[in-house]
mmCIF file of C-alpha atoms in Angstrom:
data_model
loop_
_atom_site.group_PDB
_atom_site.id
_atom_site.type_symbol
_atom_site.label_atom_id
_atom_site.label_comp_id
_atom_site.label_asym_id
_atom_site.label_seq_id
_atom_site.Cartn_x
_atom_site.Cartn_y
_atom_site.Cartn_z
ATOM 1 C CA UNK A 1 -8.598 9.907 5.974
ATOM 2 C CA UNK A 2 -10.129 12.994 7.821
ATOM 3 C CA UNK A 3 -10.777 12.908 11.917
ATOM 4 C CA UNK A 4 -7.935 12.423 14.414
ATOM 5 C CA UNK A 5 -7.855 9.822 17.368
ATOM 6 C CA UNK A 6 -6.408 10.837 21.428
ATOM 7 C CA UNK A 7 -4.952 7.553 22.534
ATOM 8 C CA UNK A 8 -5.050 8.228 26.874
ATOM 9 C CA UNK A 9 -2.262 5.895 28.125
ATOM 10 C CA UNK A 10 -2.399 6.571 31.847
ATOM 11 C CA UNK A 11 -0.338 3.631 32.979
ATOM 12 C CA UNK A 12 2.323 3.108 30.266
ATOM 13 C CA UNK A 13 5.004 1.579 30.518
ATOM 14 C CA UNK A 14 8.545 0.103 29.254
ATOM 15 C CA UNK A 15 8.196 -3.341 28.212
ATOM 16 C CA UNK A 16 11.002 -5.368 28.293
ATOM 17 C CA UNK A 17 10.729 -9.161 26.594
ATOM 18 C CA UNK A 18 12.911 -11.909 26.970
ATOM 19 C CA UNK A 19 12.913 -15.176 25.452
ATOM 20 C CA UNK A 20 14.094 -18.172 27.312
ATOM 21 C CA UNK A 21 14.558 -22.274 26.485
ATOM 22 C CA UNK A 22 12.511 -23.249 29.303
ATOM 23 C CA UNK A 23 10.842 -21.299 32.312
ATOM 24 C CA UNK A 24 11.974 -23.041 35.692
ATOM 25 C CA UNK A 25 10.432 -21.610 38.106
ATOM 26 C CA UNK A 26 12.869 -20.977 41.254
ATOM 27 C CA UNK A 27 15.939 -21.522 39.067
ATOM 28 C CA UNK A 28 18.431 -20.228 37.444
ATOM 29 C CA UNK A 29 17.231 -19.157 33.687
ATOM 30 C CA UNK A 30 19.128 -17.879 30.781
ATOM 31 C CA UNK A 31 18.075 -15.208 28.303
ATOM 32 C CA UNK A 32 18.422 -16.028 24.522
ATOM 33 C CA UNK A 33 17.219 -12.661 23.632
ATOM 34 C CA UNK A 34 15.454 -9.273 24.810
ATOM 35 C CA UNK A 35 13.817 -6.323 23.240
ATOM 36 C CA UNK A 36 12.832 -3.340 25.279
ATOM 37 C CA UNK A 37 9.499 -1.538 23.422
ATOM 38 C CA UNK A 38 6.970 1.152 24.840
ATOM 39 C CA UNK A 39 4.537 -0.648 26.792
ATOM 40 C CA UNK A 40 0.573 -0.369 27.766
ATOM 41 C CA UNK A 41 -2.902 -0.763 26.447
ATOM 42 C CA UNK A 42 -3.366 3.077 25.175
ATOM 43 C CA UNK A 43 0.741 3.530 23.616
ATOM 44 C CA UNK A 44 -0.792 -0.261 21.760
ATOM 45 C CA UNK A 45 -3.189 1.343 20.349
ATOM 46 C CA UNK A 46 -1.410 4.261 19.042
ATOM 47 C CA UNK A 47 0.626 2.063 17.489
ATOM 48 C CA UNK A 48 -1.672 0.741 15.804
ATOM 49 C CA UNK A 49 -3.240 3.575 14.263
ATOM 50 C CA UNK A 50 -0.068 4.940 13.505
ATOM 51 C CA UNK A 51 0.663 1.463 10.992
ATOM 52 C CA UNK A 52 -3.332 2.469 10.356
ATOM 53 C CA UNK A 53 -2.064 5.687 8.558
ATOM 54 C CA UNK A 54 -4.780 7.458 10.948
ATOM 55 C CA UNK A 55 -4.019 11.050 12.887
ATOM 56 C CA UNK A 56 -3.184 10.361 16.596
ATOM 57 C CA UNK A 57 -1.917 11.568 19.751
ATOM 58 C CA UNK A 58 -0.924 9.459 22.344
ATOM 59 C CA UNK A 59 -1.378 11.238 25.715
ATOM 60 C CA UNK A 60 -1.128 10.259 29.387
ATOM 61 C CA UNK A 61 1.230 10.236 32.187
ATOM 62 C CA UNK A 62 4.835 9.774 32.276
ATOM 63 C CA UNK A 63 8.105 10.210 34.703
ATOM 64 C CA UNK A 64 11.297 9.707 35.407
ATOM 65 C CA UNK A 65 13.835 8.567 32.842
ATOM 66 C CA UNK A 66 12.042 5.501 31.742
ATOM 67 C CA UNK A 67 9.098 7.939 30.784
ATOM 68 C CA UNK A 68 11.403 9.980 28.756
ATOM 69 C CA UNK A 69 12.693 6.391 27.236
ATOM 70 C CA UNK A 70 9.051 5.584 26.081
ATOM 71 C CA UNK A 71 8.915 9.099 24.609
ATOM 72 C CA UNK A 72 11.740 8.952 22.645
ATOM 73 C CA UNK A 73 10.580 5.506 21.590
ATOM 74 C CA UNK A 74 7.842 7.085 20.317
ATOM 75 C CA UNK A 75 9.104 10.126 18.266
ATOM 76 C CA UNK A 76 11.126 7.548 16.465
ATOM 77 C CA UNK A 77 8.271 5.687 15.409
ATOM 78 C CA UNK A 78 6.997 9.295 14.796
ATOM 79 C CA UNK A 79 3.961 8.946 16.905
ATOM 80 C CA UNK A 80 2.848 12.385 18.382
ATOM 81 C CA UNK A 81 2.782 11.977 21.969
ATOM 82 C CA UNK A 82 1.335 15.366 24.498
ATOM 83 C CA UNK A 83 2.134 13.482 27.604
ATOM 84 C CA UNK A 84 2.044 15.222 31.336
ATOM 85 C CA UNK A 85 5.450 14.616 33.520
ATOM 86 C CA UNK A 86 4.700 13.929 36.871
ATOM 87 C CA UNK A 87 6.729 12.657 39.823
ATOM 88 C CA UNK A 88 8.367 9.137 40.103
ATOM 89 C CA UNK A 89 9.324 7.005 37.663
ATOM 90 C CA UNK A 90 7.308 5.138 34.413
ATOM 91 C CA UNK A 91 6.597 1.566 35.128
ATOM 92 C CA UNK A 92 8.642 -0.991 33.714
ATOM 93 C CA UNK A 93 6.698 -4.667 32.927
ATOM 94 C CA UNK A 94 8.095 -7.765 32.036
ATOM 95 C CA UNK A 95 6.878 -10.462 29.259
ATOM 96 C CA UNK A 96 8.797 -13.766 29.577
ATOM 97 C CA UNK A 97 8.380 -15.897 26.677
ATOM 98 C CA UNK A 98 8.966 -19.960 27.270
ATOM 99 C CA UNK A 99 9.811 -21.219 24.100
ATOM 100 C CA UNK A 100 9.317 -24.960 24.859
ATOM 101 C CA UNK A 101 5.723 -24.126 25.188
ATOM 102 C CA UNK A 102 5.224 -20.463 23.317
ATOM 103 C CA UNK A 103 3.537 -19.455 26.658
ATOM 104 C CA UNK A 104 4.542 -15.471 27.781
ATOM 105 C CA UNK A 105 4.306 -14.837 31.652
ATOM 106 C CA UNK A 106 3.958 -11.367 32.403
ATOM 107 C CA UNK A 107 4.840 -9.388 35.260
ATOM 108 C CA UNK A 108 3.579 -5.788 35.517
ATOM 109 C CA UNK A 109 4.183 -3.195 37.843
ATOM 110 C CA UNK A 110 1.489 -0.834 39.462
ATOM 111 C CA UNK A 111 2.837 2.657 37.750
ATOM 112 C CA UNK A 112 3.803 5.746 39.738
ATOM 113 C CA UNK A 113 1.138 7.696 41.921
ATOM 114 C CA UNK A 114 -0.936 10.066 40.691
ATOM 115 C CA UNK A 115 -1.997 12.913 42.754
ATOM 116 C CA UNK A 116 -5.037 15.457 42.430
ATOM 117 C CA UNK A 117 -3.103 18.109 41.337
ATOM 118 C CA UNK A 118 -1.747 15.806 38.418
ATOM 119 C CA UNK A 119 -5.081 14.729 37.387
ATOM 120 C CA UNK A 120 -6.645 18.385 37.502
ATOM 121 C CA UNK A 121 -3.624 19.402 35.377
ATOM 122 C CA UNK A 122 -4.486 16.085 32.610
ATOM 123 C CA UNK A 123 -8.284 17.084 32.357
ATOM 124 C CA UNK A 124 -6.793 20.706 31.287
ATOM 125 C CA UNK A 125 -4.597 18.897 28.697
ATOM 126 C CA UNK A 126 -7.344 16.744 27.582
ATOM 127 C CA UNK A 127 -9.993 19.645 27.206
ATOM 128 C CA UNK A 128 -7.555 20.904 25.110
ATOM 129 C CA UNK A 129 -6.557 17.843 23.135
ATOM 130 C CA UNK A 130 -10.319 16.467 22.638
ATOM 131 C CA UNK A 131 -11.248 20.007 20.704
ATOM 132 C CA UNK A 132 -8.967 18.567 17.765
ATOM 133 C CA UNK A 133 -10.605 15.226 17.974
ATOM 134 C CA UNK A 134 -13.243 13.054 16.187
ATOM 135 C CA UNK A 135 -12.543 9.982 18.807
ATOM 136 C CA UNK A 136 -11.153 9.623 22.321
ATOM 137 C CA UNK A 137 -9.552 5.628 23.046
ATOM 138 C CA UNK A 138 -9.325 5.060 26.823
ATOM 139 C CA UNK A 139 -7.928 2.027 27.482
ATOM 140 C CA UNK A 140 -5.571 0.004 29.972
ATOM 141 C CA UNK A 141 -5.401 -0.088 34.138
ATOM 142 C CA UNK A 142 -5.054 2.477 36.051
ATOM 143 C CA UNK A 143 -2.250 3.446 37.870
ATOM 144 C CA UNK A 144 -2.516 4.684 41.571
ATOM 145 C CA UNK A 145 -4.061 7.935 42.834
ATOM 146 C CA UNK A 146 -6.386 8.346 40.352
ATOM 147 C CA UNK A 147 -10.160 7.868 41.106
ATOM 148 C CA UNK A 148 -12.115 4.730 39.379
ATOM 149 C CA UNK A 149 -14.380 6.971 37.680
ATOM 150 C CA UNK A 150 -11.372 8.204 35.712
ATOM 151 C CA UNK A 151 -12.527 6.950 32.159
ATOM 152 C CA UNK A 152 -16.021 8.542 33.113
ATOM 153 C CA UNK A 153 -14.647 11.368 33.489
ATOM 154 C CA UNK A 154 -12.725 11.320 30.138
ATOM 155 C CA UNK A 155 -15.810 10.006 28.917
ATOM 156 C CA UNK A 156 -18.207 12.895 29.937
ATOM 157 C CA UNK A 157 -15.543 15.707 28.936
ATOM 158 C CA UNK A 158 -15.368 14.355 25.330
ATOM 159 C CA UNK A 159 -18.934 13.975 25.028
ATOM 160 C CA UNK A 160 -19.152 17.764 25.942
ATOM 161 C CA UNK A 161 -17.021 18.815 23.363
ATOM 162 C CA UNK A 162 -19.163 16.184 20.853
ATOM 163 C CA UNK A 163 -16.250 13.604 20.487
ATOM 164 C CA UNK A 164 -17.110 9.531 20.036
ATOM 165 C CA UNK A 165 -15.307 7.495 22.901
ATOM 166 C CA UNK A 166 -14.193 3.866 22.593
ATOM 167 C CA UNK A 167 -13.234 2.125 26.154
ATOM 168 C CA UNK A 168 -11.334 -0.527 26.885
ATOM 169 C CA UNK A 169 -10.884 -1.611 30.624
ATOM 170 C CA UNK A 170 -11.953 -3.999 32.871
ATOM 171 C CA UNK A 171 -12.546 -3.777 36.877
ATOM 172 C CA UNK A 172 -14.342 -1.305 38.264
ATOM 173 C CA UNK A 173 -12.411 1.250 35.544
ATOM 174 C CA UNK A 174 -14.924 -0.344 32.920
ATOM 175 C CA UNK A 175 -18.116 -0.784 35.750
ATOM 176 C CA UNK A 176 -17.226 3.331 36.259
ATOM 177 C CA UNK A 177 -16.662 3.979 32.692
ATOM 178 C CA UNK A 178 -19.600 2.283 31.469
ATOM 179 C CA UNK A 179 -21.882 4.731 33.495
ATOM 180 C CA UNK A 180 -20.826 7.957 31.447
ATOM 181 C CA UNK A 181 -22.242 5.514 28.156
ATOM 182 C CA UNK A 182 -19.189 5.798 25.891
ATOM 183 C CA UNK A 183 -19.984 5.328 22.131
ATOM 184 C CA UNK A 184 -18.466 2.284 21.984
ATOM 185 C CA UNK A 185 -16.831 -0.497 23.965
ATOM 186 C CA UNK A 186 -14.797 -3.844 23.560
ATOM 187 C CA UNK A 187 -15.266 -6.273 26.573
ATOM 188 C CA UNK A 188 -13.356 -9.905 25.951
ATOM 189 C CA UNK A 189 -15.598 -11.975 27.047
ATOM 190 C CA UNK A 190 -14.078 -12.465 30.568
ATOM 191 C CA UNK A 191 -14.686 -8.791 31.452
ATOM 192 C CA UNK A 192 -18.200 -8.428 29.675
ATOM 193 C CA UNK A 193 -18.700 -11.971 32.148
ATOM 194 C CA UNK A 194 -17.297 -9.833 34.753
ATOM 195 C CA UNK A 195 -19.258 -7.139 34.281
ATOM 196 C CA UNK A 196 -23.098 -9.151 34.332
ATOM 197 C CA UNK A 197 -22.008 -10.749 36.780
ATOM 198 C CA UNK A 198 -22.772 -14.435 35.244
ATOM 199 C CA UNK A 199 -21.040 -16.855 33.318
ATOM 200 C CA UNK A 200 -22.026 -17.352 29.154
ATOM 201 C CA UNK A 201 -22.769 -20.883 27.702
ATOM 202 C CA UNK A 202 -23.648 -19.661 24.296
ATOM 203 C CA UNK A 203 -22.846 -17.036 21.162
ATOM 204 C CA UNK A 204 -26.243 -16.555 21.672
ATOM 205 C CA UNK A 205 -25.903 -15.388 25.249
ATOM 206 C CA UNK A 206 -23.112 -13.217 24.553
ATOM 207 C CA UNK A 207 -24.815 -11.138 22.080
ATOM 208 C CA UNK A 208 -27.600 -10.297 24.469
ATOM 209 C CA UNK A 209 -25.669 -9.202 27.228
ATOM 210 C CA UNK A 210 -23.796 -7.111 24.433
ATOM 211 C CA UNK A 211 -27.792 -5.991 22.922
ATOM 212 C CA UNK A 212 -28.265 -5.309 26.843
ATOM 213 C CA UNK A 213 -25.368 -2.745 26.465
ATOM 214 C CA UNK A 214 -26.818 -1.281 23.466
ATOM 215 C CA UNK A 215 -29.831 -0.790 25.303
ATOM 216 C CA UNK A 216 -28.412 1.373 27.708
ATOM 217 C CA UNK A 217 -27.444 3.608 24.878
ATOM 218 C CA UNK A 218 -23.507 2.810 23.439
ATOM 219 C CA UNK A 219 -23.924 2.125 20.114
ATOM 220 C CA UNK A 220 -20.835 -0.509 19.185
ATOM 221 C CA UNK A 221 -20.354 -3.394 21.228
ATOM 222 C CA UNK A 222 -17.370 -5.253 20.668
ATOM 223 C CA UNK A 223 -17.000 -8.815 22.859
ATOM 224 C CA UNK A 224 -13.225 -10.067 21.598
ATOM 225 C CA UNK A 225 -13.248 -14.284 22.524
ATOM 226 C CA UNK A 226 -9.546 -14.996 21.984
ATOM 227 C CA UNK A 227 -9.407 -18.208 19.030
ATOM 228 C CA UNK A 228 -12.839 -18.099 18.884
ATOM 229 C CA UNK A 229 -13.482 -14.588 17.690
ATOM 230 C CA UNK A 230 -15.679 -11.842 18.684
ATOM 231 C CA UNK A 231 -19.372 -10.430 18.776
ATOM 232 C CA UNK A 232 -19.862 -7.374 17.313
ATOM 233 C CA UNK A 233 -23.355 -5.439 18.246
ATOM 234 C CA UNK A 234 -25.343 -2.311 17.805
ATOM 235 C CA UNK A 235 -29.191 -1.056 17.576
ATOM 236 C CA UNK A 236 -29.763 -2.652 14.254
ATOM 237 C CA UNK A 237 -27.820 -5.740 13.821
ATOM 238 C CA UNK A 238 -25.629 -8.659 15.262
ATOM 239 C CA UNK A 239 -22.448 -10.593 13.716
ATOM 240 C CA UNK A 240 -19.794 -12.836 15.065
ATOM 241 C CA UNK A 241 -16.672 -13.236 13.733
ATOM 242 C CA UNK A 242 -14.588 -16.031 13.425
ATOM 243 C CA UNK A 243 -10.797 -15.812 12.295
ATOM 244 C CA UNK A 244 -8.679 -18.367 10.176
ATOM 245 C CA UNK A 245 -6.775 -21.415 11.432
ATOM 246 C CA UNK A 246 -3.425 -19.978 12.203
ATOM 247 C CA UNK A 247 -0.602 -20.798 14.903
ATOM 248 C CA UNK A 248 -1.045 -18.175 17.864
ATOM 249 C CA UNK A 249 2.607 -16.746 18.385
ATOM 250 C CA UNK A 250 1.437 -14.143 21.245
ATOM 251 C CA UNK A 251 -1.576 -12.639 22.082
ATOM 252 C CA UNK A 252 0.418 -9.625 23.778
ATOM 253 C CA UNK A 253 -1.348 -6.614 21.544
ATOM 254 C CA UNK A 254 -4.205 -8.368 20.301
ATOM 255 C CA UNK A 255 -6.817 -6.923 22.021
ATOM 256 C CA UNK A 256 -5.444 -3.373 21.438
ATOM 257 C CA UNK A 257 -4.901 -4.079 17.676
ATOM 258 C CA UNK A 258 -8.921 -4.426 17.659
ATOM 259 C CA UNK A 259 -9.123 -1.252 19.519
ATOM 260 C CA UNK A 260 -7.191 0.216 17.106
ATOM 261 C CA UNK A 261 -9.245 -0.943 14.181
ATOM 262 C CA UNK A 262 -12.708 0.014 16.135
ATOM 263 C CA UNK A 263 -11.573 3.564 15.820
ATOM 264 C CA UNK A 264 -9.941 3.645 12.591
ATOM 265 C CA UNK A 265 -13.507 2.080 11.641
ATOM 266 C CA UNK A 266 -15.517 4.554 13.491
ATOM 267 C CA UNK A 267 -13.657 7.605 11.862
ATOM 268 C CA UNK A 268 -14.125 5.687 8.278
ATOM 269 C CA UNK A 269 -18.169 4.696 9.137
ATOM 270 C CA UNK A 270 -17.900 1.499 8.333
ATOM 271 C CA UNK A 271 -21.057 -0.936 9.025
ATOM 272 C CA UNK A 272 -21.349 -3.386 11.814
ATOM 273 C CA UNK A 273 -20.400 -6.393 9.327
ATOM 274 C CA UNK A 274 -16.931 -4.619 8.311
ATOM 275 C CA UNK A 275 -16.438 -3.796 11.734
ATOM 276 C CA UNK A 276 -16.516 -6.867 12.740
ATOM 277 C CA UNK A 277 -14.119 -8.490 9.932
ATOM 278 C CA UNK A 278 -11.850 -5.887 10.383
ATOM 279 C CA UNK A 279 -11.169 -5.718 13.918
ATOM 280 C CA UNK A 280 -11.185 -9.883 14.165
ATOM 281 C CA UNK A 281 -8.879 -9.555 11.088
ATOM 282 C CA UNK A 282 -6.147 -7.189 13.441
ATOM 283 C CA UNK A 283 -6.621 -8.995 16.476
ATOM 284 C CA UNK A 284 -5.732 -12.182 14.553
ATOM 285 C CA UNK A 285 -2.902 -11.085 12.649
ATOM 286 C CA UNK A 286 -1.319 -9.513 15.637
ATOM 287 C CA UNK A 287 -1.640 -12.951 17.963
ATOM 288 C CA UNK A 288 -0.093 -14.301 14.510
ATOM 289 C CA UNK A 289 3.039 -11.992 15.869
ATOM 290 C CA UNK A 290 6.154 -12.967 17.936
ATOM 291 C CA UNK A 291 7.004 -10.836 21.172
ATOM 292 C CA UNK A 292 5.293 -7.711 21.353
ATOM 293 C CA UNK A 293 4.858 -7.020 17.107
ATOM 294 C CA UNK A 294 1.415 -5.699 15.850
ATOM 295 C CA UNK A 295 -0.378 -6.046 12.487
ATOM 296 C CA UNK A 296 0.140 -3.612 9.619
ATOM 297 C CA UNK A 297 -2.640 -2.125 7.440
ATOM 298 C CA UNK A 298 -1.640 -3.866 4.743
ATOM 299 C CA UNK A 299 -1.534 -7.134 6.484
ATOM 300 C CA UNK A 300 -4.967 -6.930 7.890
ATOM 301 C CA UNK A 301 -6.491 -5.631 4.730
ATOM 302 C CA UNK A 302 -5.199 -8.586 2.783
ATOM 303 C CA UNK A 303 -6.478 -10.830 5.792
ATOM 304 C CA UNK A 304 -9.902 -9.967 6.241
ATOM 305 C CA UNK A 305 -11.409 -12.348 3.469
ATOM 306 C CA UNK A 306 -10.123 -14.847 5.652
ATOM 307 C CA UNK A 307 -12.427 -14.135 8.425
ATOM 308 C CA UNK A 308 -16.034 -15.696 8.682
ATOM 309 C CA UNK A 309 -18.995 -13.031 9.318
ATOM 310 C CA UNK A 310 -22.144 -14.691 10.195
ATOM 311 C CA UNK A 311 -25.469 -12.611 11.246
ATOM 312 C CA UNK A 312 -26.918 -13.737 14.412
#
């Protein structure tokens, strides 16, 4: 596959999962197991593309000694990673699974501070990181210090140097982002409500405020609706996407496993309709997935026949 993918994880973090009997809140509550893994939206998505056999660098900001955990983390997985050190220390969140209900409760730190030296000394790095590029993923919060109209930012520096950008945020990071006009975006349906400000009663509905996007000039629209699958849109045409019965194990890198196969997509110019079974056909597979585990190529290649594409 030719064309590389930057993955920008500015908030990432350690994530550390335990598995309990029952969740009591206010009580005492023993562990039957934990796994510690490198956390956040963006070092997701690298992940991803990594078990997607495509060319990435994960890049963002790190510190402390849990940040040079999560980078050792990922040279093991050999995943290149460019990150910038700054001061503090790399966020650590926690994912508590209840196993009488398969319900995870997560609790996520902020991140460290970012100041305006930092972020003058990332846009360097990414100026120079976006030059071996064909697509830019910025995805995930925020962490403090930096500005809302980070991901515009990222946005309007790729675009300068002719790279395709794919965001993924929600808040006023996607409100922000969305005014640079990445090339495309995936909204679940909660943020893409968020975002028009309305509620959506229909499939229909959603695809329009999704054409609406397209109108303002992205070209792939992506709406992700959890067990009920997603909307993919651009100038021409309109699909949703509806996965297989299956039992939902955790939904923890489902999202980002879409991401993931948006990009690997892009790079590969697939059409809208194999966009759309592909991405639903990650998503699914991962929230298939125990704990924080995400879909394999091969998995989600011998899935997508198992995903229903219907024009709207």
């Amino acid at each position: 596959m030719t064309g590389k993918v930057v993955a920008v994880a500015c908030n990432p973090s350690i994530d550390k999962t335990i598995a309990i009997e029952k969740l009591v809140p206010y009580e005492l509550n023993r562990v039957l197991s934990s796994r510690i893994d490198p956390g956040g939206k963006g070092i997701n998505v690298a992940k991803v593309l990594k078990n997607f056999q495509v060319d990435v660098t994960v890049t963002g900001f790190i510190a402390g000694s849990q940040g040079s955990l999560l980078e050792d983390f990922l040279k093991k997985a050999e995943i290149d990673c460019d990150f910038l050190q700054i001061p503090g220390e790399t966020r650590t969140n926690l994912k508590i699974v209840d196993q009488s209900v398969n319900k995870t409760t997560e609790i996520n730190e902020a991140g460290c501070c970012v100041d305006a030296d930092a972020l003058a000394d990332f846009k360097r790095k990414l100026a120079e990181l976006v030059r071996q590029a064909s697509v830019v993923v910025l995805s995930g919060s925020l962490p403090p210090g930096l500005p809302e109209d980070f991901y515009a930012q990222c946005i309007r520096a790729a675009k300068k140097a002719g790279v395709k950008t794919l965001l993924d945020a929600d808040g006023s990071a996607l409100f922000e982002g969305m005014k640079a006009v990445p090339f495309a975006v995936k909204p679940n349906i909660h943020e893409l409500e968020a975002y028009c400000g309305r509620r959506f009663r229909s499939v229909g509905e959603v695809a329009d405020a999704a054409r609406a996007l397209v109108s303002e000039g992205i070209e792939i629209v992506i709406v992700s609706m959890g067990a009920d699958g997603s909307i993919a849109v651009d100038k021409n045409e309109a699909f949703q996407a509806v996965p297989w019965n299956m039992k939902a194990q955790s939904t923890v890198g489902a999202g980002d496993s879409m991401v993931g196969a948006l990009a690997r997509s892009i790079l590969e110019r697939h059409s809208l309709s194999e966009i759309a079974r592909m991405t639903t056909a990650a998503g699914t597979v991962t929230a298939s997935k125990a704990g924080t585990e995400i879909c394999t190529l091969g998995e989600t290649l011998s899935s997508i026949e198992n995903v229903t594409v219907t024009r709207i």
